[in-house]
PDB file of N, CA and C in Angstrom:
ATOM      1  N   GLN A  14     -25.308 -77.118  67.841  1.00 87.00           N
ATOM      2  CA  GLN A  14     -25.406 -76.757  66.453  1.00 87.00           C
ATOM      3  C   GLN A  14     -26.827 -76.906  65.928  1.00 87.00           C
ATOM      4  N   ILE A  15     -27.565 -77.860  66.481  1.00 91.00           N
ATOM      5  CA  ILE A  15     -28.921 -78.076  65.988  1.00 91.00           C
ATOM      6  C   ILE A  15     -29.801 -76.855  66.252  1.00 91.00           C
ATOM      7  N   PHE A  16     -29.639 -76.237  67.421  1.00 95.00           N
ATOM      8  CA  PHE A  16     -30.450 -75.058  67.735  1.00 95.00           C
ATOM      9  C   PHE A  16     -30.121 -73.913  66.779  1.00 95.00           C
ATOM     10  N   MET A  17     -28.858 -73.720  66.460  1.00 95.00           N
ATOM     11  CA  MET A  17     -28.466 -72.668  65.535  1.00 95.00           C
ATOM     12  C   MET A  17     -28.990 -72.954  64.127  1.00 95.00           C
ATOM     13  N   ALA A  18     -28.965 -74.212  63.720  1.00 96.00           N
ATOM     14  CA  ALA A  18     -29.463 -74.584  62.392  1.00 96.00           C
ATOM     15  C   ALA A  18     -30.961 -74.313  62.282  1.00 96.00           C
ATOM     16  N   VAL A  19     -31.701 -74.643  63.324  1.00 96.00           N
ATOM     17  CA  VAL A  19     -33.149 -74.402  63.302  1.00 96.00           C
ATOM     18  C   VAL A  19     -33.435 -72.902  63.295  1.00 96.00           C
ATOM     19  N   SER A  20     -32.698 -72.156  64.097  1.00 96.00           N
ATOM     20  CA  SER A  20     -32.862 -70.704  64.130  1.00 96.00           C
ATOM     21  C   SER A  20     -32.648 -70.111  62.737  1.00 96.00           C
ATOM     22  N   LYS A  21     -31.592 -70.546  62.093  1.00 96.00           N
ATOM     23  CA  LYS A  21     -31.288 -70.041  60.748  1.00 96.00           C
ATOM     24  C   LYS A  21     -32.370 -70.432  59.749  1.00 96.00           C
ATOM     25  N   ARG A  22     -32.802 -71.673  59.823  1.00 97.00           N
ATOM     26  CA  ARG A  22     -33.830 -72.150  58.885  1.00 97.00           C
ATOM     27  C   ARG A  22     -35.157 -71.420  59.079  1.00 97.00           C
ATOM     28  N   LEU A  23     -35.482 -71.093  60.325  1.00 96.00           N
ATOM     29  CA  LEU A  23     -36.706 -70.347  60.598  1.00 96.00           C
ATOM     30  C   LEU A  23     -36.565 -68.863  60.279  1.00 96.00           C
ATOM     31  N   GLY A  24     -35.327 -68.407  60.166  1.00 97.00           N
ATOM     32  CA  GLY A  24     -35.088 -66.991  59.914  1.00 97.00           C
ATOM     33  C   GLY A  24     -35.324 -66.133  61.143  1.00 97.00           C
ATOM     34  N   ILE A  25     -35.111 -66.725  62.306  1.00 97.00           N
ATOM     35  CA  ILE A  25     -35.299 -66.016  63.575  1.00 97.00           C
ATOM     36  C   ILE A  25     -33.945 -65.920  64.271  1.00 97.00           C
ATOM     37  N   PRO A  26     -33.533 -64.721  64.676  1.00 98.00           N
ATOM     38  CA  PRO A  26     -32.250 -64.592  65.378  1.00 98.00           C
ATOM     39  C   PRO A  26     -32.249 -65.437  66.664  1.00 98.00           C
ATOM     40  N   PRO A  27     -31.121 -66.049  66.977  1.00 97.00           N
ATOM     41  CA  PRO A  27     -31.041 -66.902  68.168  1.00 97.00           C
ATOM     42  C   PRO A  27     -31.514 -66.214  69.445  1.00 97.00           C
ATOM     43  N   GLU A  28     -31.194 -64.939  69.592  1.00 97.00           N
ATOM     44  CA  GLU A  28     -31.567 -64.231  70.818  1.00 97.00           C
ATOM     45  C   GLU A  28     -33.075 -64.008  70.937  1.00 97.00           C
ATOM     46  N   GLN A  29     -33.834 -64.368  69.899  1.00 97.00           N
ATOM     47  CA  GLN A  29     -35.294 -64.276  69.946  1.00 97.00           C
ATOM     48  C   GLN A  29     -35.955 -65.653  70.043  1.00 97.00           C
ATOM     49  N   CYS A  30     -35.147 -66.686  70.233  1.00 97.00           N
ATOM     50  CA  CYS A  30     -35.659 -68.060  70.293  1.00 97.00           C
ATOM     51  C   CYS A  30     -35.768 -68.553  71.730  1.00 97.00           C
ATOM     52  N   VAL A  31     -36.701 -69.478  71.922  1.00 97.00           N
ATOM     53  CA  VAL A  31     -36.874 -70.157  73.203  1.00 97.00           C
ATOM     54  C   VAL A  31     -36.781 -71.655  72.952  1.00 97.00           C
ATOM     55  N   VAL A  32     -35.970 -72.313  73.743  1.00 97.00           N
ATOM     56  CA  VAL A  32     -35.801 -73.755  73.665  1.00 97.00           C
ATOM     57  C   VAL A  32     -36.433 -74.369  74.906  1.00 97.00           C
ATOM     58  N   ILE A  33     -37.199 -75.429  74.715  1.00 97.00           N
ATOM     59  CA  ILE A  33     -37.734 -76.189  75.843  1.00 97.00           C
ATOM     60  C   ILE A  33     -36.972 -77.499  75.884  1.00 97.00           C
ATOM     61  N   GLU A  34     -36.312 -77.760  77.000  1.00 97.00           N
ATOM     62  CA  GLU A  34     -35.418 -78.910  77.125  1.00 97.00           C
ATOM     63  C   GLU A  34     -35.656 -79.625  78.444  1.00 97.00           C
ATOM     64  N   ASP A  35     -35.435 -80.933  78.449  1.00 96.00           N
ATOM     65  CA  ASP A  35     -35.568 -81.690  79.686  1.00 96.00           C
ATOM     66  C   ASP A  35     -34.231 -82.249  80.174  1.00 96.00           C
ATOM     67  N   ALA A  36     -33.141 -81.782  79.583  1.00 96.00           N
ATOM     68  CA  ALA A  36     -31.812 -82.248  79.980  1.00 96.00           C
ATOM     69  C   ALA A  36     -30.867 -81.070  80.173  1.00 96.00           C
ATOM     70  N   SER A  37     -29.981 -81.205  81.131  1.00 95.00           N
ATOM     71  CA  SER A  37     -29.048 -80.111  81.441  1.00 95.00           C
ATOM     72  C   SER A  37     -28.146 -79.791  80.253  1.00 95.00           C
ATOM     73  N   PHE A  38     -27.751 -80.808  79.477  1.00 96.00           N
ATOM     74  CA  PHE A  38     -26.900 -80.551  78.315  1.00 96.00           C
ATOM     75  C   PHE A  38     -27.650 -79.728  77.272  1.00 96.00           C
ATOM     76  N   GLY A  39     -28.936 -79.964  77.123  1.00 96.00           N
ATOM     77  CA  GLY A  39     -29.747 -79.180  76.196  1.00 96.00           C
ATOM     78  C   GLY A  39     -29.886 -77.744  76.640  1.00 96.00           C
ATOM     79  N   ILE A  40     -30.035 -77.538  77.944  1.00 97.00           N
ATOM     80  CA  ILE A  40     -30.110 -76.183  78.501  1.00 97.00           C
ATOM     81  C   ILE A  40     -28.800 -75.463  78.223  1.00 97.00           C
ATOM     82  N   GLU A  41     -27.686 -76.133  78.479  1.00 97.00           N
ATOM     83  CA  GLU A  41     -26.373 -75.529  78.234  1.00 97.00           C
ATOM     84  C   GLU A  41     -26.198 -75.183  76.750  1.00 97.00           C
ATOM     85  N   ALA A  42     -26.642 -76.061  75.869  1.00 96.00           N
ATOM     86  CA  ALA A  42     -26.520 -75.807  74.431  1.00 96.00           C
ATOM     87  C   ALA A  42     -27.358 -74.597  74.021  1.00 96.00           C
ATOM     88  N   ALA A  43     -28.562 -74.490  74.549  1.00 97.00           N
ATOM     89  CA  ALA A  43     -29.413 -73.342  74.239  1.00 97.00           C
ATOM     90  C   ALA A  43     -28.778 -72.045  74.720  1.00 97.00           C
ATOM     91  N   LYS A  44     -28.248 -72.052  75.919  1.00 97.00           N
ATOM     92  CA  LYS A  44     -27.625 -70.845  76.466  1.00 97.00           C
ATOM     93  C   LYS A  44     -26.374 -70.476  75.658  1.00 97.00           C
ATOM     94  N   ARG A  45     -25.588 -71.471  75.235  1.00 96.00           N
ATOM     95  CA  ARG A  45     -24.407 -71.198  74.403  1.00 96.00           C
ATOM     96  C   ARG A  45     -24.809 -70.603  73.056  1.00 96.00           C
ATOM     97  N   ALA A  46     -25.998 -70.961  72.589  1.00 96.00           N
ATOM     98  CA  ALA A  46     -26.509 -70.428  71.321  1.00 96.00           C
ATOM     99  C   ALA A  46     -27.165 -69.064  71.514  1.00 96.00           C
ATOM    100  N   ASN A  47     -27.121 -68.528  72.730  1.00 96.00           N
ATOM    101  CA  ASN A  47     -27.700 -67.219  73.060  1.00 96.00           C
ATOM    102  C   ASN A  47     -29.225 -67.223  72.950  1.00 96.00           C
ATOM    103  N   MET A  48     -29.815 -68.367  73.328  1.00 98.00           N
ATOM    104  CA  MET A  48     -31.263 -68.512  73.309  1.00 98.00           C
ATOM    105  C   MET A  48     -31.789 -68.598  74.743  1.00 98.00           C
ATOM    106  N   LYS A  49     -33.050 -68.276  74.912  1.00 98.00           N
ATOM    107  CA  LYS A  49     -33.700 -68.474  76.202  1.00 98.00           C
ATOM    108  C   LYS A  49     -33.975 -69.963  76.352  1.00 98.00           C
ATOM    109  N   ALA A  50     -33.933 -70.455  77.580  1.00 98.00           N
ATOM    110  CA  ALA A  50     -34.143 -71.879  77.822  1.00 98.00           C
ATOM    111  C   ALA A  50     -35.184 -72.091  78.909  1.00 98.00           C
ATOM    112  N   ILE A  51     -36.123 -72.968  78.620  1.00 98.00           N
ATOM    113  CA  ILE A  51     -37.103 -73.409  79.604  1.00 98.00           C
ATOM    114  C   ILE A  51     -36.778 -74.867  79.898  1.00 98.00           C
ATOM    115  N   GLY A  52     -36.547 -75.164  81.155  1.00 98.00           N
ATOM    116  CA  GLY A  52     -36.250 -76.526  81.565  1.00 98.00           C
ATOM    117  C   GLY A  52     -37.522 -77.243  81.983  1.00 98.00           C
ATOM    118  N   LEU A  53     -37.712 -78.449  81.481  1.00 98.00           N
ATOM    119  CA  LEU A  53     -38.866 -79.265  81.828  1.00 98.00           C
ATOM    120  C   LEU A  53     -38.395 -80.350  82.785  1.00 98.00           C
ATOM    121  N   ALA A  54     -38.652 -80.142  84.067  1.00 97.00           N
ATOM    122  CA  ALA A  54     -38.225 -81.095  85.091  1.00 97.00           C
ATOM    123  C   ALA A  54     -39.060 -82.376  84.989  1.00 97.00           C
ATOM    124  N   ASN A  55     -38.410 -83.488  85.286  1.00 95.00           N
ATOM    125  CA  ASN A  55     -39.089 -84.778  85.279  1.00 95.00           C
ATOM    126  C   ASN A  55     -38.390 -85.709  86.258  1.00 95.00           C
ATOM    127  N   LYS A  56     -38.728 -86.978  86.227  1.00 94.00           N
ATOM    128  CA  LYS A  56     -38.131 -87.898  87.204  1.00 94.00           C
ATOM    129  C   LYS A  56     -36.647 -88.153  86.947  1.00 94.00           C
ATOM    130  N   TYR A  57     -36.168 -87.817  85.760  1.00 94.00           N
ATOM    131  CA  TYR A  57     -34.759 -88.015  85.438  1.00 94.00           C
ATOM    132  C   TYR A  57     -33.916 -86.760  85.626  1.00 94.00           C
ATOM    133  N   HIS A  58     -34.534 -85.603  85.449  1.00 94.00           N
ATOM    134  CA  HIS A  58     -33.827 -84.325  85.558  1.00 94.00           C
ATOM    135  C   HIS A  58     -34.657 -83.395  86.441  1.00 94.00           C
ATOM    136  N   THR A  59     -34.130 -83.100  87.613  1.00 94.00           N
ATOM    137  CA  THR A  59     -34.854 -82.297  88.594  1.00 94.00           C
ATOM    138  C   THR A  59     -34.690 -80.803  88.316  1.00 94.00           C
ATOM    139  N   ARG A  60     -35.447 -80.012  89.051  1.00 94.00           N
ATOM    140  CA  ARG A  60     -35.308 -78.548  88.965  1.00 94.00           C
ATOM    141  C   ARG A  60     -33.859 -78.146  89.201  1.00 94.00           C
ATOM    142  N   ASN A  61     -33.224 -78.787  90.143  1.00 95.00           N
ATOM    143  CA  ASN A  61     -31.831 -78.477  90.463  1.00 95.00           C
ATOM    144  C   ASN A  61     -30.912 -78.774  89.275  1.00 95.00           C
ATOM    145  N   ASP A  62     -31.153 -79.888  88.591  1.00 95.00           N
ATOM    146  CA  ASP A  62     -30.348 -80.249  87.413  1.00 95.00           C
ATOM    147  C   ASP A  62     -30.484 -79.209  86.301  1.00 95.00           C
ATOM    148  N   LEU A  63     -31.640 -78.564  86.231  1.00 97.00           N
ATOM    149  CA  LEU A  63     -31.951 -77.629  85.151  1.00 97.00           C
ATOM    150  C   LEU A  63     -31.819 -76.174  85.591  1.00 97.00           C
ATOM    151  N   SER A  64     -31.089 -75.943  86.647  1.00 96.00           N
ATOM    152  CA  SER A  64     -31.020 -74.614  87.270  1.00 96.00           C
ATOM    153  C   SER A  64     -30.439 -73.522  86.369  1.00 96.00           C
ATOM    154  N   LYS A  65     -29.747 -73.892  85.313  1.00 97.00           N
ATOM    155  CA  LYS A  65     -29.199 -72.877  84.401  1.00 97.00           C
ATOM    156  C   LYS A  65     -30.244 -72.344  83.423  1.00 97.00           C
ATOM    157  N   ALA A  66     -31.420 -72.944  83.419  1.00 98.00           N
ATOM    158  CA  ALA A  66     -32.500 -72.494  82.531  1.00 98.00           C
ATOM    159  C   ALA A  66     -33.038 -71.150  83.016  1.00 98.00           C
ATOM    160  N   ASP A  67     -33.626 -70.396  82.086  1.00 97.00           N
ATOM    161  CA  ASP A  67     -34.250 -69.120  82.443  1.00 97.00           C
ATOM    162  C   ASP A  67     -35.537 -69.339  83.233  1.00 97.00           C
ATOM    163  N   LEU A  68     -36.154 -70.490  83.024  1.00 97.00           N
ATOM    164  CA  LEU A  68     -37.392 -70.850  83.700  1.00 97.00           C
ATOM    165  C   LEU A  68     -37.427 -72.367  83.775  1.00 97.00           C
ATOM    166  N   VAL A  69     -37.864 -72.908  84.907  1.00 97.00           N
ATOM    167  CA  VAL A  69     -38.010 -74.357  85.041  1.00 97.00           C
ATOM    168  C   VAL A  69     -39.475 -74.651  85.356  1.00 97.00           C
ATOM    169  N   ILE A  70     -40.027 -75.602  84.612  1.00 97.00           N
ATOM    170  CA  ILE A  70     -41.420 -75.989  84.782  1.00 97.00           C
ATOM    171  C   ILE A  70     -41.488 -77.501  85.004  1.00 97.00           C
ATOM    172  N   GLU A  71     -42.637 -77.958  85.469  1.00 96.00           N
ATOM    173  CA  GLU A  71     -42.857 -79.392  85.617  1.00 96.00           C
ATOM    174  C   GLU A  71     -43.952 -79.887  84.686  1.00 96.00           C
ATOM    175  N   SER A  72     -44.643 -78.947  84.039  1.00 96.00           N
ATOM    176  CA  SER A  72     -45.729 -79.288  83.126  1.00 96.00           C
ATOM    177  C   SER A  72     -45.844 -78.195  82.066  1.00 96.00           C
ATOM    178  N   PHE A  73     -46.181 -78.594  80.851  1.00 96.00           N
ATOM    179  CA  PHE A  73     -46.361 -77.615  79.792  1.00 96.00           C
ATOM    180  C   PHE A  73     -47.494 -76.645  80.103  1.00 96.00           C
ATOM    181  N   SER A  74     -48.410 -77.046  80.966  1.00 97.00           N
ATOM    182  CA  SER A  74     -49.518 -76.160  81.336  1.00 97.00           C
ATOM    183  C   SER A  74     -49.039 -74.936  82.107  1.00 97.00           C
ATOM    184  N   GLU A  75     -47.807 -74.963  82.570  1.00 97.00           N
ATOM    185  CA  GLU A  75     -47.233 -73.820  83.297  1.00 97.00           C
ATOM    186  C   GLU A  75     -46.726 -72.728  82.351  1.00 97.00           C
ATOM    187  N   ILE A  76     -46.680 -73.002  81.057  1.00 95.00           N
ATOM    188  CA  ILE A  76     -46.171 -72.037  80.091  1.00 95.00           C
ATOM    189  C   ILE A  76     -47.330 -71.204  79.554  1.00 95.00           C
ATOM    190  N   SER A  77     -47.100 -69.901  79.519  1.00 95.00           N
ATOM    191  CA  SER A  77     -48.080 -68.990  78.925  1.00 95.00           C
ATOM    192  C   SER A  77     -47.341 -68.022  78.020  1.00 95.00           C
ATOM    193  N   LEU A  78     -48.075 -67.385  77.136  1.00 95.00           N
ATOM    194  CA  LEU A  78     -47.472 -66.384  76.268  1.00 95.00           C
ATOM    195  C   LEU A  78     -46.861 -65.264  77.096  1.00 95.00           C
ATOM    196  N   GLU A  79     -47.567 -64.858  78.143  1.00 96.00           N
ATOM    197  CA  GLU A  79     -47.056 -63.798  79.017  1.00 96.00           C
ATOM    198  C   GLU A  79     -45.757 -64.238  79.694  1.00 96.00           C
ATOM    199  N   GLY A  80     -45.709 -65.492  80.104  1.00 94.00           N
ATOM    200  CA  GLY A  80     -44.498 -66.015  80.739  1.00 94.00           C
ATOM    201  C   GLY A  80     -43.315 -66.044  79.788  1.00 94.00           C
ATOM    202  N   ILE A  81     -43.584 -66.393  78.555  1.00 96.00           N
ATOM    203  CA  ILE A  81     -42.507 -66.411  77.560  1.00 96.00           C
ATOM    204  C   ILE A  81     -42.046 -64.996  77.266  1.00 96.00           C
ATOM    205  N   ARG A  82     -42.989 -64.071  77.127  1.00 96.00           N
ATOM    206  CA  ARG A  82     -42.612 -62.676  76.899  1.00 96.00           C
ATOM    207  C   ARG A  82     -41.760 -62.146  78.057  1.00 96.00           C
ATOM    208  N   ALA A  83     -42.081 -62.554  79.276  1.00 96.00           N
ATOM    209  CA  ALA A  83     -41.332 -62.098  80.453  1.00 96.00           C
ATOM    210  C   ALA A  83     -39.874 -62.531  80.411  1.00 96.00           C
ATOM    211  N   LEU A  84     -39.588 -63.617  79.731  1.00 96.00           N
ATOM    212  CA  LEU A  84     -38.200 -64.076  79.608  1.00 96.00           C
ATOM    213  C   LEU A  84     -37.330 -63.059  78.874  1.00 96.00           C
ATOM    214  N   PHE A  85     -37.959 -62.240  78.041  1.00 95.00           N
ATOM    215  CA  PHE A  85     -37.218 -61.293  77.209  1.00 95.00           C
ATOM    216  C   PHE A  85     -37.184 -59.887  77.794  1.00 95.00           C
ATOM    217  N   GLU A  86     -37.776 -59.700  78.941  1.00 93.00           N
ATOM    218  CA  GLU A  86     -37.793 -58.355  79.552  1.00 93.00           C
ATOM    219  C   GLU A  86     -36.568 -58.128  80.407  1.00 93.00           C
TER     220      GLU A  86
END
């Protein structure tokens, strides 16, 4: 519900939003909200744990505008 509330408050349709999450439950919530999800792997949540994400990264430096745009193609 939090992702939907933020989407509404920003005035951006959910299908145009990207969520960055480090937990599998957050990834699932973003996908249920019809949003793109980027999983941030760490020592607690591995790439495998975040496999439902549209993209999994290990560092914010891996994110680029082009990469985010590619999520919507």
